[in-house]
Coordinates of C-alpha atoms in Angstrom, one line a residue:
M483 CA 89.4 -42.4 21.2
Y484 CA 91.9 -45.1 20.1
G485 CA 89.5 -47.5 18.2
H486 CA 89.0 -50.1 21.0
V487 CA 85.2 -49.6 21.0
E488 CA 85.2 -49.9 17.2
K489 CA 87.0 -53.2 17.4
L490 CA 84.5 -54.5 19.9
A491 CA 81.7 -53.2 17.7
Q492 CA 82.9 -55.1 14.7
E493 CA 83.0 -58.4 16.7
I494 CA 79.6 -57.7 18.1
K495 CA 78.3 -57.2 14.5
K496 CA 79.9 -60.6 13.5
G497 CA 78.2 -62.2 16.5
A498 CA 74.8 -60.7 15.7
E499 CA 75.0 -61.7 12.1
S500 CA 75.8 -65.3 13.1
V501 CA 72.1 -65.5 14.1
E502 CA 70.1 -66.6 11.0
G503 CA 68.2 -63.7 9.5
V504 CA 69.8 -61.0 11.4
E505 CA 71.5 -58.0 9.8
A506 CA 73.7 -55.7 12.0
K507 CA 75.0 -52.2 11.4
V508 CA 77.7 -50.2 13.1
F509 CA 77.3 -46.5 13.5
Q510 CA 79.2 -43.8 15.4
V511 CA 78.0 -40.6 17.1
A512 CA 79.2 -37.2 16.1
E513 CA 82.4 -35.9 17.6
T514 CA 82.1 -32.8 19.8
L515 CA 85.7 -32.1 20.4
P516 CA 87.6 -29.7 18.1
E517 CA 90.2 -31.2 15.8
E518 CA 92.9 -29.2 17.7
V519 CA 92.0 -31.0 20.9
L520 CA 91.8 -34.4 19.3
G521 CA 95.3 -33.8 17.8
K522 CA 96.8 -32.9 21.2
M523 CA 95.3 -36.2 22.5
H524 CA 96.9 -38.1 19.7
A525 CA 93.6 -39.5 18.6
P526 CA 93.6 -41.4 15.4
P527 CA 91.2 -40.5 12.5
K528 CA 87.6 -41.5 13.0
T529 CA 86.5 -44.6 11.2
D530 CA 84.2 -44.5 8.1
A531 CA 81.2 -45.8 10.1
P532 CA 78.2 -43.5 9.4
I533 CA 77.1 -40.9 11.9
I534 CA 73.8 -42.1 13.4
T535 CA 70.8 -39.9 13.8
P536 CA 68.1 -40.4 16.5
N537 CA 65.5 -41.7 14.1
E538 CA 67.7 -44.5 12.9
L539 CA 67.4 -46.0 16.4
T540 CA 63.7 -46.7 15.6
E541 CA 64.7 -49.0 12.6
A542 CA 66.5 -51.5 14.8
D543 CA 65.0 -54.5 16.5
G544 CA 67.7 -54.3 19.2
L545 CA 70.5 -52.0 20.1
L546 CA 74.0 -52.3 21.6
F547 CA 75.6 -49.0 22.6
G548 CA 79.3 -48.9 22.9
F549 CA 81.5 -46.1 24.3
P550 CA 84.7 -45.4 26.2
T551 CA 84.4 -44.5 29.8
R552 CA 84.8 -41.0 31.2
F553 CA 85.0 -40.8 34.9
G554 CA 82.8 -43.9 35.3
M555 CA 80.2 -43.0 32.8
M556 CA 79.6 -42.5 29.1
P557 CA 81.5 -39.6 27.4
A558 CA 79.9 -36.3 26.6
Q559 CA 79.7 -37.1 22.9
F560 CA 77.5 -40.1 23.5
K561 CA 75.4 -38.2 26.2
A562 CA 74.9 -35.4 23.6
F563 CA 73.5 -37.9 21.2
L564 CA 71.2 -39.5 23.7
D565 CA 70.1 -36.0 24.7
S566 CA 69.0 -35.4 21.1
T567 CA 66.5 -38.3 21.4
G568 CA 63.9 -36.3 23.3
G569 CA 61.4 -36.6 20.5
L570 CA 61.7 -40.4 20.6
W571 CA 61.3 -40.3 24.4
R572 CA 58.2 -38.2 24.1
T573 CA 56.5 -40.7 21.8
Q574 CA 58.1 -43.8 23.5
A575 CA 59.3 -44.8 20.0
L576 CA 62.0 -47.1 21.5
A577 CA 59.9 -48.6 24.2
G578 CA 60.2 -52.4 24.3
K579 CA 63.4 -52.6 22.3
P580 CA 66.1 -54.8 23.9
A581 CA 69.4 -52.9 24.4
G582 CA 72.7 -53.3 26.1
F583 CA 76.1 -51.7 26.5
F584 CA 79.8 -52.5 25.8
Y585 CA 82.7 -50.2 26.8
S586 CA 86.4 -49.5 27.1
T587 CA 88.2 -48.2 30.1
S588 CA 91.7 -47.0 30.7
A589 CA 92.5 -49.5 33.4
Q590 CA 91.2 -52.0 35.8
G591 CA 88.9 -50.4 38.3
S592 CA 88.2 -47.5 36.0
G593 CA 84.5 -48.1 35.5
Q594 CA 83.9 -51.4 33.7
E595 CA 80.6 -51.8 35.7
T596 CA 79.8 -48.2 36.7
T597 CA 79.8 -47.2 33.0
A598 CA 76.9 -49.5 32.3
L599 CA 75.1 -48.8 35.6
T600 CA 75.2 -45.0 34.9
A601 CA 73.9 -45.6 31.4
I602 CA 70.9 -47.7 32.3
T603 CA 69.0 -44.6 33.1
Q604 CA 68.9 -43.7 29.4
L605 CA 67.2 -47.0 28.6
V606 CA 64.7 -46.7 31.4
H607 CA 63.5 -43.3 30.3
H608 CA 63.0 -44.7 26.8
G609 CA 61.2 -47.8 28.1
M610 CA 63.8 -50.0 26.6
L611 CA 64.6 -53.5 28.0
F612 CA 68.1 -53.7 29.4
V613 CA 69.7 -57.0 28.3
P614 CA 73.0 -57.7 30.2
I615 CA 75.0 -60.8 29.2
G616 CA 75.1 -61.9 32.8
Y617 CA 77.3 -64.9 33.1
S618 CA 76.1 -66.4 29.8
F619 CA 79.7 -66.2 28.4
G620 CA 80.4 -69.2 30.6
V621 CA 83.7 -70.1 32.2
D622 CA 85.5 -67.3 30.5
M623 CA 83.7 -64.8 32.7
F624 CA 85.8 -66.2 35.5
E625 CA 89.2 -65.9 33.7
M626 CA 91.9 -65.0 36.2
E627 CA 95.1 -65.7 34.3
Q628 CA 95.0 -62.7 32.0
V629 CA 93.8 -59.2 32.0
K630 CA 90.2 -59.2 30.7
G631 CA 87.6 -56.4 30.5
G632 CA 83.9 -56.9 30.5
S633 CA 81.5 -57.9 33.2
P634 CA 78.0 -59.3 33.5
Y635 CA 76.8 -55.9 32.3
G636 CA 78.5 -56.3 28.8
A637 CA 81.7 -56.8 26.9
G638 CA 84.6 -54.6 27.6
T639 CA 88.2 -54.0 27.1
Y640 CA 91.1 -51.9 28.7
A641 CA 92.7 -49.3 26.4
G642 CA 95.3 -47.9 28.8
D643 CA 97.3 -45.3 26.7
G644 CA 95.9 -46.8 23.5
S645 CA 98.7 -49.2 22.9
R646 CA 97.0 -52.3 24.4
Q647 CA 94.5 -53.8 22.0
P648 CA 91.5 -55.9 22.8
S649 CA 92.5 -59.4 23.6
E650 CA 91.1 -62.5 21.8
L651 CA 89.1 -63.3 25.0
E652 CA 87.6 -59.8 25.0
L653 CA 86.8 -60.1 21.3
A654 CA 85.2 -63.4 21.9
Q655 CA 83.0 -62.0 24.7
A656 CA 82.0 -59.1 22.3
F657 CA 81.1 -61.7 19.6
H658 CA 79.0 -63.5 22.3
Q659 CA 77.2 -60.4 23.3
G660 CA 76.2 -59.6 19.7
K661 CA 74.9 -63.1 19.2
Y662 CA 73.1 -63.1 22.6
L663 CA 71.3 -59.8 22.1
A664 CA 70.4 -60.7 18.4
G665 CA 68.9 -63.9 19.5
I666 CA 66.8 -62.1 22.1
A667 CA 65.7 -59.4 19.6
K668 CA 64.8 -62.0 17.1
K669 CA 62.7 -63.9 19.7
L670 CA 60.9 -60.7 20.7
K671 CA 60.2 -59.7 17.1
G672 CA 58.9 -63.2 16.3
S673 CA 56.5 -63.1 19.3
A674 CA 55.1 -59.6 18.4

């Protein structure tokens, strides 16, 4: 809505591309809300990231899905996209691919972990491998002096009313998640 997930996605891309031989791409899903509604919500214009199609998922060696939280789960726009992957599910075209999540919530206690937990079912039905970051981000996972989104499930940020931007620590966690998943995807591809 306000660009927070996009900012995390760009850091994740940088992290993934810090792994030798890895190329990362950022996509967005199609918007389902009418322009009139988006205007009333004071949503900024969408980025120029291309709209992803289900078949483009098959080209990736690993996937990180990012979205804002709506009532503790992914928003309808992202769910609509995943609902369109039925053909990939039927053929299990995504089975064995490592994947994870990153997210933005409005406030603390607004679904930093439940968003990932409720999204895992999508990976399971596709036979994908859920790759959380766990506590691999190190001591910064335990930061208590500043507001920090994210959890062992993935990188995150707090958007509030849109005025708060991702902190340097949240961006560092996103970079780490990109690098972490890219390393795992590279190892899995190399062993195939």
